[in-house]
Short mmCIF file of C-alpha atoms in Angstrom, two decimals:
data_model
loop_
_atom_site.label_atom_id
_atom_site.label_comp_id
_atom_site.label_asym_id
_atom_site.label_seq_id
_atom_site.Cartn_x
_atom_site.Cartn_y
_atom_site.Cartn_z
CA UNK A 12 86.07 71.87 75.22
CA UNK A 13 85.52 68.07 76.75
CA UNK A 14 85.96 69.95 80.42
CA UNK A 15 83.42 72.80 79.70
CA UNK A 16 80.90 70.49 78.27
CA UNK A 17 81.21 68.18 81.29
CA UNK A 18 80.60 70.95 83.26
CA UNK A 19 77.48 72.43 82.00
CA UNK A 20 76.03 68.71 81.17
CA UNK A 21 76.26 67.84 84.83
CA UNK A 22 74.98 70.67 85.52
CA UNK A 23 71.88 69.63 83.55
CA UNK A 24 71.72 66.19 84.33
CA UNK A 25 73.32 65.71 87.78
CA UNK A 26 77.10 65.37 88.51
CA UNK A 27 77.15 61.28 88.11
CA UNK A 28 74.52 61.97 84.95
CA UNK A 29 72.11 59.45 86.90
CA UNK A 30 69.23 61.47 84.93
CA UNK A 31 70.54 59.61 81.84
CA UNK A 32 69.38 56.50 83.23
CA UNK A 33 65.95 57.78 85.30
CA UNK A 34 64.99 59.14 82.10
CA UNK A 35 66.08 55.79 79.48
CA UNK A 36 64.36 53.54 82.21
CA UNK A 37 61.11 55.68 81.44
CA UNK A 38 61.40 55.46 78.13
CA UNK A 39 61.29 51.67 78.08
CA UNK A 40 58.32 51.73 80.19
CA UNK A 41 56.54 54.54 77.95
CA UNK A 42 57.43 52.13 74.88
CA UNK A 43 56.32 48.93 76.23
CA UNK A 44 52.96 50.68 77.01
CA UNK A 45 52.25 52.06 73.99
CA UNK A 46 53.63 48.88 72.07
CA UNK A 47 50.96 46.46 74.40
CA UNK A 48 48.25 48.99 73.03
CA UNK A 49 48.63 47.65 69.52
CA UNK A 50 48.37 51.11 67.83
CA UNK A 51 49.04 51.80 64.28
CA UNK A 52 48.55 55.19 62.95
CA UNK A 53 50.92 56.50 60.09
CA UNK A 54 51.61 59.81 60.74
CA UNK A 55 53.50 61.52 57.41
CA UNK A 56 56.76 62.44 57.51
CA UNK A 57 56.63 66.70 57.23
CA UNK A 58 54.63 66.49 60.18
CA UNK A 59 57.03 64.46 61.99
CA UNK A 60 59.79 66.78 61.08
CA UNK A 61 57.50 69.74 61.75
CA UNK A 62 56.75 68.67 65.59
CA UNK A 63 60.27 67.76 66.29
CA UNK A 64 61.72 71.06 65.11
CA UNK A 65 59.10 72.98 66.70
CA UNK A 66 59.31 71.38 70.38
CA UNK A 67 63.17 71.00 69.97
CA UNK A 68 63.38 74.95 69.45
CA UNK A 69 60.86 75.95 72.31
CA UNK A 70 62.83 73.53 74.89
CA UNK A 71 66.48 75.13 73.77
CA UNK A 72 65.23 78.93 73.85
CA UNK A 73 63.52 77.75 77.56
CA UNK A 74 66.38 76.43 78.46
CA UNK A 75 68.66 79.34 77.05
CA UNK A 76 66.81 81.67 78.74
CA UNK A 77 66.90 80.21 82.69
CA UNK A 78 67.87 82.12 85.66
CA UNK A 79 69.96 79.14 87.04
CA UNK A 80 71.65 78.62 83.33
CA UNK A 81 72.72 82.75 83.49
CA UNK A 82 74.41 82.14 86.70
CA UNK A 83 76.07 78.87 85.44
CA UNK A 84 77.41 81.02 82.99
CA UNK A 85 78.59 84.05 84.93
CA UNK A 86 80.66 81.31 86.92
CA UNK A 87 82.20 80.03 83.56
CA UNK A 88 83.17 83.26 82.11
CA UNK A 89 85.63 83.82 84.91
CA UNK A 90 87.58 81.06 83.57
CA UNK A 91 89.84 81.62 79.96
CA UNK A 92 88.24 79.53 77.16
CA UNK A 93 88.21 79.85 73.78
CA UNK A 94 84.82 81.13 71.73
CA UNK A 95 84.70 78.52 69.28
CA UNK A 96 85.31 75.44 71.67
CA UNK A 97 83.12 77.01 74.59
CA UNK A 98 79.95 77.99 71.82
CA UNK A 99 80.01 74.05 70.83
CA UNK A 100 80.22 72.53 74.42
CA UNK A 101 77.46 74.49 75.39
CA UNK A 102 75.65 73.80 72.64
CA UNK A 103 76.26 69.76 72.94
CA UNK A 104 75.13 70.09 76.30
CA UNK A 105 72.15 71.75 75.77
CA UNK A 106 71.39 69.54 72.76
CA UNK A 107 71.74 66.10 74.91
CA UNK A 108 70.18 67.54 78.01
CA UNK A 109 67.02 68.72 75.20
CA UNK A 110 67.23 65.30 73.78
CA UNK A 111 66.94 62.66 76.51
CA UNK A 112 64.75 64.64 78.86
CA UNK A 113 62.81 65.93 76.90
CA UNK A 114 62.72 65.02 72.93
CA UNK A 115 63.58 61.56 73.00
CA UNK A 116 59.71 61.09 74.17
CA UNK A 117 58.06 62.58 71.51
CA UNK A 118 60.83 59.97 69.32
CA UNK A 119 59.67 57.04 71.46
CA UNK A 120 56.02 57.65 71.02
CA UNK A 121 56.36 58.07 67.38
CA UNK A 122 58.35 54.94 67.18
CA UNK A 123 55.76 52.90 68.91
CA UNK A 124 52.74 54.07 67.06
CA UNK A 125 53.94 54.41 63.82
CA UNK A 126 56.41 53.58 61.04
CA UNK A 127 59.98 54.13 61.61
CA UNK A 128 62.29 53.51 58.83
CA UNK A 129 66.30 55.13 58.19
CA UNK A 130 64.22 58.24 56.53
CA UNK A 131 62.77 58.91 59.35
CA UNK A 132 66.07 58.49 61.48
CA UNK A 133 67.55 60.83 59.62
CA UNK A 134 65.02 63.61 59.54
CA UNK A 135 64.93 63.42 63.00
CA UNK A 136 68.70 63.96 63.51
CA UNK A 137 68.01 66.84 61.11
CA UNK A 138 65.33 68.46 62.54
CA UNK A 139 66.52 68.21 66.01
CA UNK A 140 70.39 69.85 65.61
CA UNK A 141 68.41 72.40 63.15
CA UNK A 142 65.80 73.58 65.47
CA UNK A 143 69.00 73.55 68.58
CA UNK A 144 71.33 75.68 66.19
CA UNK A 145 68.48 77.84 65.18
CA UNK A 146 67.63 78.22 68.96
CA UNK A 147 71.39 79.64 69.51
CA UNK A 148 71.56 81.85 67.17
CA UNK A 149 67.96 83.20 67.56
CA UNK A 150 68.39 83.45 71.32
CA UNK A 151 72.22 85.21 70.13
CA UNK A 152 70.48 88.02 68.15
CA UNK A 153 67.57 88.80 70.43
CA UNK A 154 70.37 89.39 73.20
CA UNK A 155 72.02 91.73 71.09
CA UNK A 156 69.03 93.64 70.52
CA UNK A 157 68.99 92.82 66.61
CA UNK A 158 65.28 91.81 66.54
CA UNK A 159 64.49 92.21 62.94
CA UNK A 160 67.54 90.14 61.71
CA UNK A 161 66.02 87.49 64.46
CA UNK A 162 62.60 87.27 62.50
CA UNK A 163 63.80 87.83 59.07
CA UNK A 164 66.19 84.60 59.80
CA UNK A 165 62.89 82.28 61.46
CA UNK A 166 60.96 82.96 58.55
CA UNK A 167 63.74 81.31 56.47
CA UNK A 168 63.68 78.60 59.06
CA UNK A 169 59.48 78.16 57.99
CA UNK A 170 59.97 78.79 54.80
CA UNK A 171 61.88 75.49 55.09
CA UNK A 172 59.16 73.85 56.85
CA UNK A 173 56.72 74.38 54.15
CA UNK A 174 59.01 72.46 51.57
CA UNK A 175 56.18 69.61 50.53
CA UNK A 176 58.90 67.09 49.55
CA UNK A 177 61.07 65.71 51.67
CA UNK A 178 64.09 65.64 50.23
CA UNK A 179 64.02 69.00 49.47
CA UNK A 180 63.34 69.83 53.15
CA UNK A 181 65.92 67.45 53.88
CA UNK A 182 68.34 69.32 51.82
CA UNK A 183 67.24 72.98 52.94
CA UNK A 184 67.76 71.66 56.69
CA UNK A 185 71.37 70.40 56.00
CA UNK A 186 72.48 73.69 54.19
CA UNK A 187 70.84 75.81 57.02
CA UNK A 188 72.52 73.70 59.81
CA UNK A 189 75.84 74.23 58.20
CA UNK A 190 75.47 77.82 57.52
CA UNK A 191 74.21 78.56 60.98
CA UNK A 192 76.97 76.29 62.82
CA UNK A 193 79.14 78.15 60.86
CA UNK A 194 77.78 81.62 62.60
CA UNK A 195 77.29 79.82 66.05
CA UNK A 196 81.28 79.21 65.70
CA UNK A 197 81.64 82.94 65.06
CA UNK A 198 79.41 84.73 67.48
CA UNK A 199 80.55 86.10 70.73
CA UNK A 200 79.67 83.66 73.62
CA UNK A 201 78.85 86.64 75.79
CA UNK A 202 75.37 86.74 73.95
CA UNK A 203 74.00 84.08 75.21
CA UNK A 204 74.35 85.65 78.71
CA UNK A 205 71.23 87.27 79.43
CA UNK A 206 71.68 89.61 82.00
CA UNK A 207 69.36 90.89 84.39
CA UNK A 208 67.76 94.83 83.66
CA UNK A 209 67.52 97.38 86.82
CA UNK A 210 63.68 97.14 87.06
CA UNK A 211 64.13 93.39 87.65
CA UNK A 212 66.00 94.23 90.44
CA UNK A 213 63.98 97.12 91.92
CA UNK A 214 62.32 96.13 95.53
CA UNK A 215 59.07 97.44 97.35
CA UNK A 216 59.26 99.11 100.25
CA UNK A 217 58.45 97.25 103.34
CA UNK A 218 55.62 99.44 104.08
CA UNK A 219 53.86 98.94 101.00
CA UNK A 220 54.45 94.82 100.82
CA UNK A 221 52.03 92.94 99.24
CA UNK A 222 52.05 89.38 97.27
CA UNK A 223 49.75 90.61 94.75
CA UNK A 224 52.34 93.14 93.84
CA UNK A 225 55.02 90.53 94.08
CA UNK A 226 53.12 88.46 91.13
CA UNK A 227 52.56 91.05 88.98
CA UNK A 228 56.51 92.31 89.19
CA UNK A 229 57.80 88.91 88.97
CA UNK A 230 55.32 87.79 85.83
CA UNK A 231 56.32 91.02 83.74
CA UNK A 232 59.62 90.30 84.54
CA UNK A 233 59.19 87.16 83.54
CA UNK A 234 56.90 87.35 80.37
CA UNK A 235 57.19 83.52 79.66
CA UNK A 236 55.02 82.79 82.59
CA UNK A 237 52.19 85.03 80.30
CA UNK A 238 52.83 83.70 77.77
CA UNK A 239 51.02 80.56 78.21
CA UNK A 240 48.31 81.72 80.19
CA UNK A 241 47.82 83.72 76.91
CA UNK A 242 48.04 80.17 74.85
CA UNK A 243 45.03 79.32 77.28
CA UNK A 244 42.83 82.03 76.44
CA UNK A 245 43.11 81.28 72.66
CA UNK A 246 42.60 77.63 73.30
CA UNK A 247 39.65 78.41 75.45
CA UNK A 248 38.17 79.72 72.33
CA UNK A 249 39.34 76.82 69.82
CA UNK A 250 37.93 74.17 72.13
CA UNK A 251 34.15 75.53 72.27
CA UNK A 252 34.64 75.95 68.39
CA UNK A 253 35.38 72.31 68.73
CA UNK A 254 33.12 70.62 70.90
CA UNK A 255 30.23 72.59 68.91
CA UNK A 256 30.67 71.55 66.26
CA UNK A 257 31.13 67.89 67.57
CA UNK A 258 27.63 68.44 69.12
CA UNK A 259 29.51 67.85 72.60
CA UNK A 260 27.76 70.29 74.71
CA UNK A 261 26.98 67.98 77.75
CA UNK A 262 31.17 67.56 77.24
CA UNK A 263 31.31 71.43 79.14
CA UNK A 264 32.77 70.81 82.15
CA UNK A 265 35.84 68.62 80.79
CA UNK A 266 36.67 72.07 79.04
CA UNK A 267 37.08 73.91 82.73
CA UNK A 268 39.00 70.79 83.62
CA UNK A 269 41.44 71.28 80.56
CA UNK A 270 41.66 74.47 81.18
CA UNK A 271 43.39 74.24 84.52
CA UNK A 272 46.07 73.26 82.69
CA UNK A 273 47.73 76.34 83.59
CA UNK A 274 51.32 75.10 84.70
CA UNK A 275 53.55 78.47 84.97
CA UNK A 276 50.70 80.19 87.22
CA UNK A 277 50.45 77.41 89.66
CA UNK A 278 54.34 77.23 90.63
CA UNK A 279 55.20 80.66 91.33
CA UNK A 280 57.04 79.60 95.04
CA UNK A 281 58.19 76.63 93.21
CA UNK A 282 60.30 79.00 90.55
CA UNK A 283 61.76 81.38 93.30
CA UNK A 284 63.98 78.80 95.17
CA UNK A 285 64.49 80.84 98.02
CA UNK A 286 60.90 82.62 98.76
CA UNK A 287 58.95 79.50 100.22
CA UNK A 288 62.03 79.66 102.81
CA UNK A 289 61.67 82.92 103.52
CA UNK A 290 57.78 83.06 103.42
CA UNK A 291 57.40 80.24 105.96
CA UNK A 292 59.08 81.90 108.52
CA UNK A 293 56.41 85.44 108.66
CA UNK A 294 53.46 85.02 110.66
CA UNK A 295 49.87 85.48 109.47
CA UNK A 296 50.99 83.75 106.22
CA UNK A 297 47.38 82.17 105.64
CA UNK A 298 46.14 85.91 104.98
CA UNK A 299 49.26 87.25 103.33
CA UNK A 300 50.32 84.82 100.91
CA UNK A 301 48.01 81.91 100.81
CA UNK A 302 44.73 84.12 100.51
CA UNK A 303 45.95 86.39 97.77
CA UNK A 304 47.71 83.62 96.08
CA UNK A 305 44.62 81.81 95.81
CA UNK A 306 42.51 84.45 94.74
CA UNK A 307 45.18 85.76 91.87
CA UNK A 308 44.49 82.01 90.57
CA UNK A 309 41.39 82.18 91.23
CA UNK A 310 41.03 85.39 88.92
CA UNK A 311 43.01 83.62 86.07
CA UNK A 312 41.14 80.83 85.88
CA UNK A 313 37.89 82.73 85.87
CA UNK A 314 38.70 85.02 82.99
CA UNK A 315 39.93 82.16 81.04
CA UNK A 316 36.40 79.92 81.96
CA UNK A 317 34.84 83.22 80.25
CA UNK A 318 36.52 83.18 77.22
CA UNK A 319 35.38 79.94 77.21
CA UNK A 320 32.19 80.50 78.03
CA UNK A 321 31.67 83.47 75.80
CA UNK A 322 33.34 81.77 72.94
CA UNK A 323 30.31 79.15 73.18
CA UNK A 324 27.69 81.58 73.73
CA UNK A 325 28.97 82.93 70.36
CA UNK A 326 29.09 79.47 68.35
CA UNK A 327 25.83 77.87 69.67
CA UNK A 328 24.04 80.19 70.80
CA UNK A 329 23.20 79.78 74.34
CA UNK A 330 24.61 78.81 77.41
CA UNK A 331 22.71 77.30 80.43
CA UNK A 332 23.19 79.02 83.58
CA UNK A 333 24.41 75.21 85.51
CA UNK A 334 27.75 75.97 83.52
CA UNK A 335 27.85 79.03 85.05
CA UNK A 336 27.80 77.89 88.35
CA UNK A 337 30.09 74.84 87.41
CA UNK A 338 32.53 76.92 85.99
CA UNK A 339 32.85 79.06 89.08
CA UNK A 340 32.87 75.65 90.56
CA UNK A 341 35.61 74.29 89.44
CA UNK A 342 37.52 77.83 89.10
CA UNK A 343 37.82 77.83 92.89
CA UNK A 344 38.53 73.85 93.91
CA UNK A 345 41.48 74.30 91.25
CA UNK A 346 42.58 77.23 92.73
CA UNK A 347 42.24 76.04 96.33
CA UNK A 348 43.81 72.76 94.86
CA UNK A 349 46.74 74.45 93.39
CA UNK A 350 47.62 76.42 96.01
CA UNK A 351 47.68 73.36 98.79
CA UNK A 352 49.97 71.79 96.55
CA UNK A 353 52.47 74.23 95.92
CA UNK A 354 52.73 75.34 99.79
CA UNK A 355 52.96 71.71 101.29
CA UNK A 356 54.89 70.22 98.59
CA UNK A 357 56.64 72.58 96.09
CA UNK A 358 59.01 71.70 93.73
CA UNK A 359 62.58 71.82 94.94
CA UNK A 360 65.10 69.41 93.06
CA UNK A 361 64.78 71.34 89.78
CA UNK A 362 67.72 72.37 87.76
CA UNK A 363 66.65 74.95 84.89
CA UNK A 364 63.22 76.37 84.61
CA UNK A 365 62.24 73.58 81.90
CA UNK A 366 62.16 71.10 84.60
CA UNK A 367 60.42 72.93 86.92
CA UNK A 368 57.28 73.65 84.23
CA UNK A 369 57.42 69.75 83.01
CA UNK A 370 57.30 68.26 86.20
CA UNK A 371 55.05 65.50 86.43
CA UNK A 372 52.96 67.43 89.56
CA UNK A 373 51.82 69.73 87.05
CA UNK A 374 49.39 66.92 86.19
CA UNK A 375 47.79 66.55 89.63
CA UNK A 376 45.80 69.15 89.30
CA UNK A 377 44.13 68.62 86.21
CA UNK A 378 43.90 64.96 86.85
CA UNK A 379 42.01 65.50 89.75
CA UNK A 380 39.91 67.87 87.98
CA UNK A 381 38.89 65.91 84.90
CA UNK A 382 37.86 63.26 87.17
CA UNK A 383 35.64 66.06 88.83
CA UNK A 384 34.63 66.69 85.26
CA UNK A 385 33.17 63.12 84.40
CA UNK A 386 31.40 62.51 87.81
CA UNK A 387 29.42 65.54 87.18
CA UNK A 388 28.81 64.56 83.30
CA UNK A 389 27.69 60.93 83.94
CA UNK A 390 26.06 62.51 87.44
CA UNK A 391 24.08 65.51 87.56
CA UNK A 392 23.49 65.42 91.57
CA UNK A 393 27.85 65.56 91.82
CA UNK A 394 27.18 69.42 91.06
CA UNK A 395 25.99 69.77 94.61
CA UNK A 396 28.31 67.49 96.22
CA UNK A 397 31.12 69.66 94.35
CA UNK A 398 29.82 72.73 95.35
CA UNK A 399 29.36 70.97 99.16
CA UNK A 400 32.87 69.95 98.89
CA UNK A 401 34.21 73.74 97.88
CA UNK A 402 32.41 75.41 100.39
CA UNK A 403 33.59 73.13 103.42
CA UNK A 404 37.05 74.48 102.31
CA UNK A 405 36.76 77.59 101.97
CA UNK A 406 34.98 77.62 105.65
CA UNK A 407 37.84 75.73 106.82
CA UNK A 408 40.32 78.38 105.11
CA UNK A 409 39.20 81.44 106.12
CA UNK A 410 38.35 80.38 109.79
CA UNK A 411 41.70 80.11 110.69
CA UNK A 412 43.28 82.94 111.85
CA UNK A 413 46.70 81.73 112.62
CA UNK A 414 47.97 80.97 109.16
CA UNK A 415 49.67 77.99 108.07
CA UNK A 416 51.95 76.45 110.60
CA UNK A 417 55.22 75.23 109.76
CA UNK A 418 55.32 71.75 109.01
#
């Protein structure tokens, strides 16, 4: 057991686990920030519990469910092990990986803002090992193909979150993380490989090669990359609900700027390790990847600025044809933006796909956009110098016939 879980935790966090320490260093400097600010909010304790179990869950089933964890795992099934022992170090190492790159911030942010007493300590603990187990045995049961048994058994796991008191909850999530470790020690450690169907592994012809066709087979193989972009559209909606009714109109164009916020859509080279390699070395790459690239982002983030849009027309009333042009705007420099980005300087020293989607270039983009956003709120003229800006690059872009040279 000890061996197996040192092999998939250095695996997750590098083979001398140096992330340990990148990632404690950062939380010392995220909690002596927020500590200088001198906040105190009180923040109850369900909805403490509630956030934990929530994130902790999302970040296991992620992590569960990565192309580079399957492979980890092929190699480890060649080796005899026993269920029991192997279900647990996985699980461990999944759980501490979960917890110090990625929980432990939400933790340290609560603790610096808020009230933390032993109650609190110990719903965390709780929460945390009840979301992971839930996560395993969840992620077991969709594998198998039992889908109804996997819903039936998360609305038990909410029907526990909506316990008012918190002992009670407290309770409930002690019984259910014995009951479940009890089946994680009992289920087949073959289900939580998640092998790869036929169509994922069907390839185009040659003759009819085309990016475009590339992203759509590789996002409907790999529905998680919708599934956000999906999260977008409905929080396109929610935000014009919200800055109506907050009178915020004038507040527009920090909506497009949130709503680049696209992560999964902007590092498709990034996620296929091996593709930027490959791509770099055809020629005319400018039209054949960059181009269409840009314009399948470019696509995205139009139809979500319409929802927007749309979704204000429909609560005020009217929308003024500037944001319009704005939106379009700000559609294409994120595009263009996100592109440049992910063909100079992709993402390479990732080890599941949960790194790759919370790595801190993700926030480039919008940065640089929301800054965009309050020059042209506090400056009406920065329209024109945006739309100046976006226009010298696309001249530049589609001028060059040569493609993109390698670097």
């Amino acid at each position: 057991m000890i061996s197996t879980f040192h092999g998939f935790a250095k695996k997750f966090l590098g083979s001398s686990y140096d992330r340990l320490w990148k990632h404690a260093a950062a939380l010392l400097v995220l909690y002596a920030a927020m500590s200088s600010l001198d906040i105190d909010y009180h923040v109850s304790l369900n909805v403490f519990m509630t956030a934990i179990s929530v994130f902790t869950f999302g970040m296991v089933v992620r992590t569960l469910s990565s192309d580079d964890n399957r492979r980890k795992l092929k190699g480890a099934f060649m080796l005899p092990f026993r269920p029991s022992m192997f279900n647990a170090a996985y699980f461990l190492a999944i759980a501490l990986y979960t917890f110090v790159t990625k929980t432990s911030y939400i933790l340290v942010f609560y603790i610096s803002v808020s009230l933390f007493t032993g109650m609190h300590a110990l719903a965390f603990l709780l929460s945390f090992l009840n979301a992971g187990v839930t996560a395993f045995v969840v992620f077991a049961l969709l594998n198998r193909g039992n889908r109804m048994p996997a819903c039936f058994w998360m609305l038990l796991q909410a029907a526990v979150c909506l316990l008012h008191e918190p002992s009670y909850r407290l309770t409930g999530l002690l019984i259910s993380i014995i009951l479940q470790g009890f089946v994680l020690h009992r289920t087949d450690s073959y289900r939580f490989y998640k092998d790869l169907k036929m169509t994922e592994l069907y390839a185009a012809p040659i003759r009819n090669a085309s990016f475009l066709r590339y992203i759509g087979r590789y996002l409907f193989s790999h529905k998680s990359y919708l599934y956000n972009t999906i999260a977008l559209c409905l929080f396109a909606g929610f935000m014009a609900f919200m800055l109506e009714q907050m009178h915020l109109a004038s507040f527009l164009p920090l909506g497009f700027a949130v709503l680049s916020f696209n992560t999964p859509i902007g590092i498709l080279l990034s996620s296929n390790r091996g593709l930027h390699r490959k791509v770099q070395m055809l020629p005319g790459q400018l039209h054949r990847i960059v181009v269409p690239y840009g314009l399948f982002i470019l696509a995205v983030n139009l139809f979500i600025s319409v929802i927007f849009l749309v979704s204000w027309h429909i609560f005020h009333g009217s929308v003024e044809i500037m944001y319009y042009v704005i939106s379009v705007l700000f559609a294409t420099q994120c595009a263009i933006s996100t592109v440049w980005l992910e063909w100079k300087y992709p993402v390479r020293h990732w080890r599941v796909e949960s790194d790759l989607w919370h790595h801190p270039r993700k926030y480039a983009v919008p940065l640089m956009m929301s800054l965009l956003a309050a020059t042209v709120i506090s400056l009406d003229a920065a329209v024109y110098v945006v739309a100046l800006l976006v226009g010298i690059e696309l001249a530049l872009i589609f001028n060059r016939r040569r493609g993109i040279r390698n670097v």
